[in-house]
């Protein structure tokens, strides 16, 4: 039991469930679509196209693997959506996600993060429940539903950052943040397992009805138990309220009414450490979305796993990723607190692991052919290692500019979201009529090249030190006066902020 009560940890747990819902409803289509498609018809169409047009791109491409269980059940659904159409349907989630992040952050900060989070889940639930109807109408209706889910999903990270800023005492931020953002990995695992089981037993429609329906319970609990700040919360002890507000300094807010300086845009966009984060975030997200969205299709198309096997094999690595990210974060924090490594070394080490290991696994995957057991092991190791990004590049914004960490995250995450749009379309085009090991080898090599770019850019440009422009565009005399008065405290607070923001 934490001192002062546990209302803030109820927030953390419900926040974690919210992140699990958002991520679960995002990835369930990747698994469900395997059961929704008429693979026999698509294969026939692809074979006809190849025969008619004498496609040259399959000359050097190995055929798909012959899975021992691939004939166990005919997993044909009602939809004959070509690979490009599949790619558009999967990528359009990120169209909505792309445009909602910055506006969502502003609404959460200016109005209410609690209500932003509520409507985020509500939009996802409604669109999920309507997905079966939309799919039967036309794939364009599916696109509309996915864009809606993306709009809701895009505001979740900014909203939860605002909630944590109001609720998490500095010495508990790492714990509360870990609880909240663990929901992304756990939601992926649970969703993939549930989607596989539901699609394989009750039909693909059940994936959306069951998961959407269960998510409604969270909305009731959220509105009943959670408020924007401890001062607005009724279900909290006075001791816990005082503990939070005193530690955050919100109890004496009137003494800190000086407005935050405006974002120094010119200095941000001429900062090498900022570009190190930006490039790494974009490249790493390509690999992340490649595995998050496209892995079920590789398992089906090439390795010939059936729907239930597919769900299990795809989900397990995200569970190991969560454990690994927690262990790596604590290890690097311990080394840093003992003075063994600097913040810069910690960030670069975690980011290097999150890029070099999956890069090596993808390279090996290109040449092992149909060794299904080895392929699963490699993909598990690769996805697990990606968890290093949580205590690597994704934590780096607050190191270089704690005053503008939210703005920097919005910029880099918006740019990185482009990968979520491009990846499904890119994979759909490459595998259209060519669902072979050779086609996926091309996809993997492109991903490997981007990992190389990430490693070089981040090692050369990134820094864990606070940048001078974190003070804004104040006149030099103002900066010198502020530094003379506040630098010792600032350094301490920056370290506290780092320790509490591992996401």
XYZ file of N, CA and C in Angstrom, residues 99-241:
429
model
N -3.726 13.277 -37.575
C -4.237 14.650 -37.480
C -4.741 15.022 -36.092
N -4.939 14.041 -35.221
C -5.607 14.339 -33.944
C -4.665 14.581 -32.779
N -3.378 14.271 -32.924
C -2.484 14.303 -31.768
C -2.288 15.704 -31.183
N -1.866 16.638 -32.003
C -1.604 17.988 -31.499
C -2.892 18.675 -31.031
N -3.987 18.656 -31.821
C -5.232 19.239 -31.305
C -5.710 18.557 -30.033
N -5.562 17.219 -29.987
C -5.977 16.497 -28.790
C -5.197 16.910 -27.566
N -3.908 17.153 -27.741
C -3.086 17.598 -26.621
C -3.540 18.966 -26.112
N -3.828 19.869 -27.028
C -4.259 21.205 -26.626
C -5.601 21.168 -25.888
N -6.542 20.342 -26.376
C -7.837 20.230 -25.710
C -7.663 19.624 -24.320
N -6.815 18.599 -24.211
C -6.590 17.959 -22.916
C -5.986 18.934 -21.911
N -5.053 19.751 -22.366
C -4.403 20.701 -21.459
C -5.317 21.879 -21.109
N -6.125 22.319 -22.071
C -6.929 23.527 -21.869
C -8.302 23.254 -21.276
N -8.845 22.037 -21.540
C -10.206 21.743 -21.095
C -10.234 20.607 -20.085
N -10.102 19.383 -20.546
C -10.200 18.247 -19.626
C -9.609 16.997 -20.265
N -8.510 16.516 -19.705
C -7.898 15.283 -20.182
C -8.796 14.082 -19.888
N -9.531 14.153 -18.795
C -10.446 13.061 -18.428
C -11.484 12.841 -19.515
N -12.097 13.934 -20.002
C -13.117 13.792 -21.033
C -12.514 13.446 -22.396
N -11.322 13.942 -22.677
C -10.652 13.574 -23.920
C -10.406 12.068 -23.948
N -9.945 11.532 -22.822
C -9.684 10.093 -22.743
C -10.982 9.303 -22.883
N -12.035 9.784 -22.256
C -13.327 9.106 -22.338
C -13.824 9.038 -23.780
N -13.804 10.174 -24.466
C -14.300 10.198 -25.840
C -13.384 9.435 -26.788
N -12.124 9.351 -26.448
C -11.203 8.540 -27.242
C -11.645 7.078 -27.263
N -11.919 6.540 -26.068
C -12.375 5.153 -25.988
C -13.775 5.002 -26.582
N -14.652 5.976 -26.321
C -16.013 5.908 -26.852
C -16.010 5.829 -28.376
N -15.222 6.675 -29.024
C -15.151 6.649 -30.489
C -14.666 5.297 -30.982
N -13.657 4.749 -30.320
C -13.126 3.443 -30.735
C -14.144 2.331 -30.546
N -14.887 2.387 -29.444
C -15.896 1.358 -29.183
C -17.001 1.414 -30.230
N -17.523 2.610 -30.514
C -18.606 2.749 -31.493
C -18.156 2.266 -32.867
N -16.978 2.694 -33.307
C -16.483 2.290 -34.624
C -16.223 0.791 -34.689
N -15.758 0.203 -33.592
C -15.514 -1.240 -33.554
C -16.820 -2.015 -33.676
N -17.839 -1.595 -32.929
C -19.130 -2.283 -32.982
C -19.782 -2.166 -34.360
N -19.494 -1.093 -35.071
C -20.070 -0.894 -36.404
C -19.236 -1.525 -37.517
N -18.069 -2.043 -37.183
C -17.171 -2.579 -38.209
C -17.783 -3.727 -39.022
N -18.437 -4.734 -38.409
C -19.023 -5.800 -39.230
C -20.035 -5.277 -40.240
N -20.873 -4.340 -39.811
C -21.864 -3.766 -40.727
C -21.165 -3.001 -41.837
N -20.149 -2.211 -41.473
C -19.425 -1.430 -42.462
C -18.714 -2.320 -43.470
N -18.130 -3.418 -42.997
C -17.414 -4.320 -43.896
C -18.345 -4.926 -44.937
N -19.553 -5.259 -44.515
C -20.516 -5.870 -45.443
C -21.093 -4.851 -46.421
N -21.065 -3.576 -46.047
C -21.541 -2.540 -46.954
C -20.550 -2.331 -48.097
N -19.325 -1.976 -47.738
C -18.292 -1.697 -48.738
C -16.993 -1.423 -47.987
N -15.872 -1.702 -48.642
C -14.613 -1.474 -47.937
C -14.377 0.014 -47.657
N -15.031 0.898 -48.402
C -14.925 2.324 -48.116
C -15.524 2.642 -46.743
N -16.624 1.969 -46.387
C -17.214 2.145 -45.064
C -16.252 1.664 -43.984
N -15.506 0.606 -44.280
C -14.475 0.135 -43.354
C -13.412 1.210 -43.142
N -13.050 1.861 -44.222
C -12.048 2.913 -44.139
C -12.524 4.036 -43.222
N -13.790 4.406 -43.341
C -14.354 5.455 -42.491
C -14.286 5.053 -41.017
N -14.633 3.802 -40.721
C -14.585 3.326 -39.335
C -13.160 3.356 -38.785
N -12.204 2.962 -39.602
C -10.820 2.928 -39.140
C -10.255 4.333 -38.948
N -10.648 5.265 -39.798
C -10.214 6.646 -39.609
C -10.767 7.182 -38.285
N -12.031 6.860 -38.002
C -12.631 7.276 -36.738
C -11.873 6.723 -35.548
N -11.509 5.445 -35.614
C -10.731 4.847 -34.527
C -9.381 5.549 -34.384
N -8.774 5.896 -35.515
C -7.485 6.580 -35.467
C -7.576 7.944 -34.821
N -8.657 8.672 -35.108
C -8.851 9.982 -34.484
C -8.931 9.832 -32.965
N -9.675 8.828 -32.516
C -9.761 8.574 -31.077
C -8.436 8.119 -30.494
N -7.738 7.239 -31.209
C -6.478 6.717 -30.700
C -5.378 7.748 -30.619
N -5.410 8.730 -31.519
C -4.338 9.709 -31.568
C -4.245 10.600 -30.343
N -5.335 10.773 -29.618
C -5.328 11.694 -28.472
C -4.984 11.003 -27.163
N -4.806 9.693 -27.172
C -4.640 8.965 -25.912
C -3.344 9.306 -25.193
N -2.218 9.291 -25.904
C -0.941 9.586 -25.244
C -0.903 11.008 -24.691
N -1.295 12.041 -25.468
C -1.318 13.386 -24.875
C -2.239 13.476 -23.657
N -3.418 12.872 -23.740
C -4.358 12.952 -22.620
C -3.797 12.274 -21.373
N -3.189 11.098 -21.543
C -2.647 10.401 -20.379
C -1.433 11.131 -19.811
N -0.642 11.791 -20.665
C 0.470 12.593 -20.153
C -0.054 13.713 -19.254
N -1.147 14.357 -19.669
C -1.730 15.428 -18.866
C -2.254 14.874 -17.541
N -2.918 13.718 -17.587
C -3.428 13.105 -16.360
C -2.293 12.759 -15.399
N -1.240 12.161 -15.910
C -0.118 11.787 -15.055
C 0.575 13.016 -14.474
N 0.657 14.084 -15.270
C 1.282 15.304 -14.771
C 0.519 15.875 -13.581
N -0.791 15.638 -13.537
C -1.618 16.161 -12.451
C -1.726 15.206 -11.265
N -1.439 13.924 -11.479
C -1.705 12.926 -10.455
C -0.457 12.230 -9.886
N 0.627 12.193 -10.635
C 1.773 11.382 -10.209
C 2.803 12.217 -9.461
N 3.047 11.946 -8.194
C 4.139 12.610 -7.481
C 5.466 12.314 -8.177
N 6.420 13.239 -8.167
C 7.676 13.044 -8.900
C 8.378 11.727 -8.592
N 8.363 11.310 -7.316
C 9.073 10.078 -6.975
C 8.278 8.820 -7.293
N 7.086 8.970 -7.869
C 6.287 7.805 -8.255
C 5.934 7.817 -9.747
N 6.458 8.782 -10.478
C 6.092 8.896 -11.888
C 6.518 7.679 -12.700
N 7.704 7.149 -12.415
C 8.167 5.993 -13.190
C 7.250 4.801 -12.994
N 6.826 4.589 -11.737
C 5.942 3.456 -11.452
C 4.581 3.645 -12.110
N 3.996 4.834 -11.929
C 2.670 5.075 -12.492
C 2.704 5.086 -14.019
N 3.763 5.669 -14.590
C 3.883 5.669 -16.042
C 4.033 4.252 -16.584
N 4.823 3.445 -15.886
C 5.013 2.062 -16.325
C 3.696 1.295 -16.292
N 2.907 1.507 -15.236
C 1.615 0.829 -15.145
C 0.713 1.244 -16.299
N 0.651 2.555 -16.559
C -0.244 3.050 -17.616
C 0.172 2.535 -18.980
N 1.437 2.740 -19.343
C 1.850 2.443 -20.711
C 2.142 0.972 -20.955
N 2.192 0.191 -19.885
C 2.254 -1.259 -20.077
C 0.996 -1.760 -20.782
N -0.071 -0.984 -20.665
C -1.316 -1.380 -21.319
C -1.195 -1.498 -22.822
N -0.260 -0.759 -23.445
C -0.112 -0.855 -24.894
C 0.355 -2.246 -25.317
N 1.365 -2.771 -24.610
C 1.875 -4.096 -24.940
C 0.885 -5.183 -24.531
N 0.330 -5.056 -23.313
C -0.605 -6.077 -22.843
C -1.888 -6.077 -23.668
N -2.323 -4.889 -24.083
C -3.505 -4.823 -24.937
C -3.278 -5.503 -26.266
N -2.065 -5.365 -26.791
C -1.726 -6.043 -28.047
C -1.786 -7.551 -27.874
N -1.195 -8.036 -26.787
C -1.194 -9.488 -26.534
C -2.614 -10.018 -26.387
N -3.382 -9.381 -25.502
C -4.732 -9.861 -25.218
C -5.603 -9.799 -26.466
N -5.482 -8.711 -27.218
C -6.304 -8.552 -28.411
C -5.991 -9.597 -29.453
N -4.720 -9.845 -29.685
C -4.351 -10.826 -30.702
C -4.802 -12.230 -30.321
N -4.661 -12.565 -29.041
C -5.107 -13.886 -28.592
C -6.626 -14.010 -28.675
N -7.317 -12.981 -28.171
C -8.786 -13.003 -28.212
C -9.300 -13.020 -29.638
N -8.710 -12.198 -30.502
C -9.164 -12.128 -31.884
C -8.985 -13.462 -32.585
N -7.854 -14.123 -32.334
C -7.623 -15.420 -32.960
C -8.616 -16.468 -32.501
N -8.847 -16.514 -31.192
C -9.781 -17.500 -30.647
C -11.209 -17.223 -31.113
N -11.635 -15.957 -31.028
C -12.999 -15.602 -31.424
C -13.231 -15.850 -32.910
N -12.265 -15.428 -33.739
C -12.427 -15.613 -35.184
C -12.443 -17.086 -35.553
N -11.640 -17.874 -34.837
C -11.563 -19.296 -35.161
C -12.720 -20.120 -34.625
N -13.467 -19.585 -33.661
C -14.556 -20.361 -33.055
C -15.933 -19.771 -33.321
N -16.070 -18.461 -33.174
C -17.388 -17.825 -33.301
C -17.553 -17.020 -34.580
N -16.487 -16.923 -35.366
C -16.577 -16.151 -36.597
C -15.972 -14.766 -36.446
N -15.585 -14.166 -37.559
C -14.856 -12.903 -37.504
C -15.679 -11.768 -36.924
N -17.015 -11.788 -37.094
C -17.833 -10.699 -36.535
C -17.720 -10.611 -35.022
N -17.549 -11.769 -34.368
C -17.491 -11.792 -32.909
C -16.294 -11.030 -32.369
N -15.225 -10.933 -33.149
C -14.049 -10.190 -32.709
C -14.431 -8.756 -32.350
N -15.241 -8.141 -33.182
C -15.593 -6.736 -33.003
C -16.727 -6.559 -31.998
N -17.698 -7.456 -32.009
C -18.815 -7.328 -31.070
C -18.386 -7.587 -29.632
N -17.610 -8.645 -29.412
C -17.204 -9.010 -28.053
C -16.220 -7.983 -27.487
N -15.183 -7.653 -28.254
C -14.169 -6.741 -27.740
C -14.715 -5.322 -27.584
N -15.562 -4.899 -28.505
C -16.178 -3.587 -28.371
C -17.124 -3.523 -27.189
N -17.910 -4.582 -27.003
C -18.860 -4.611 -25.893
C -18.187 -4.601 -24.536
N -17.137 -5.397 -24.374
C -16.423 -5.438 -23.092
C -15.796 -4.096 -22.741
N -15.394 -3.349 -23.756
C -14.747 -2.062 -23.524
C -15.700 -1.035 -22.925
N -16.995 -1.248 -23.089
C -17.973 -0.305 -22.541
C -17.900 -0.231 -21.017
N -17.489 -1.323 -20.379
C -17.407 -1.341 -18.919
C -16.409 -0.313 -18.412
N -15.331 -0.140 -19.148
C -14.301 0.812 -18.717
C -14.856 2.233 -18.648
N -15.687 2.607 -19.607
C -16.191 3.982 -19.655
C -16.993 4.329 -18.412
N -17.763 3.374 -17.920
C -18.543 3.593 -16.707
C -17.620 3.815 -15.510
N -16.620 2.960 -15.371
C -15.684 3.068 -14.251
C -14.881 4.364 -14.314
N -14.475 4.760 -15.500
C -13.670 5.963 -15.666
C -14.423 7.208 -15.202
N -15.667 7.360 -15.658
C -16.443 8.538 -15.267
C -16.805 8.524 -13.789
N -16.970 7.344 -13.224
C -17.362 7.225 -11.820
C -16.179 7.486 -10.886
N -14.998 6.981 -11.239
C -13.886 6.951 -10.298
C -12.825 8.025 -10.525
N -12.794 8.659 -11.684
C -11.656 9.508 -12.029
C -12.082 10.949 -12.302
N -11.265 11.878 -11.808
C -11.406 13.301 -12.130
C -10.068 13.807 -12.690
N -10.098 15.023 -13.225
C -8.889 15.558 -13.865
C -7.741 15.760 -12.882
N -8.041 16.224 -11.679
C -6.998 16.513 -10.705
C -7.421 16.025 -9.322
N -6.467 15.839 -8.415
C -6.816 15.428 -7.054
C -7.724 16.424 -6.349
N -7.589 17.718 -6.675
C -8.425 18.722 -6.013
C -9.891 18.608 -6.431
N -10.168 18.035 -7.584
C -11.542 17.836 -8.047
C -12.096 16.469 -7.657
N -11.221 15.601 -7.162
C -11.603 14.225 -6.876
C -12.325 14.128 -5.535
N -13.502 13.517 -5.551
C -14.253 13.328 -4.306
C -13.825 12.048 -3.591
N -13.572 10.988 -4.367
C -13.223 9.688 -3.785
C -11.725 9.606 -3.516
N -11.257 10.440 -2.589
C -9.838 10.462 -2.240
C -9.708 10.983 -0.813
N -8.735 10.439 -0.089
C -8.522 10.924 1.270
C -7.806 12.271 1.230
N -8.015 13.054 2.263
C -7.342 14.352 2.335
C -5.835 14.169 2.415
N -5.410 13.098 3.064
C -3.977 12.828 3.182
C -3.349 12.605 1.815
N -4.024 11.799 0.981
C -3.474 11.540 -0.352
C -3.537 12.795 -1.220
N -4.623 13.546 -1.109
C -4.737 14.784 -1.886
C -3.594 15.733 -1.534
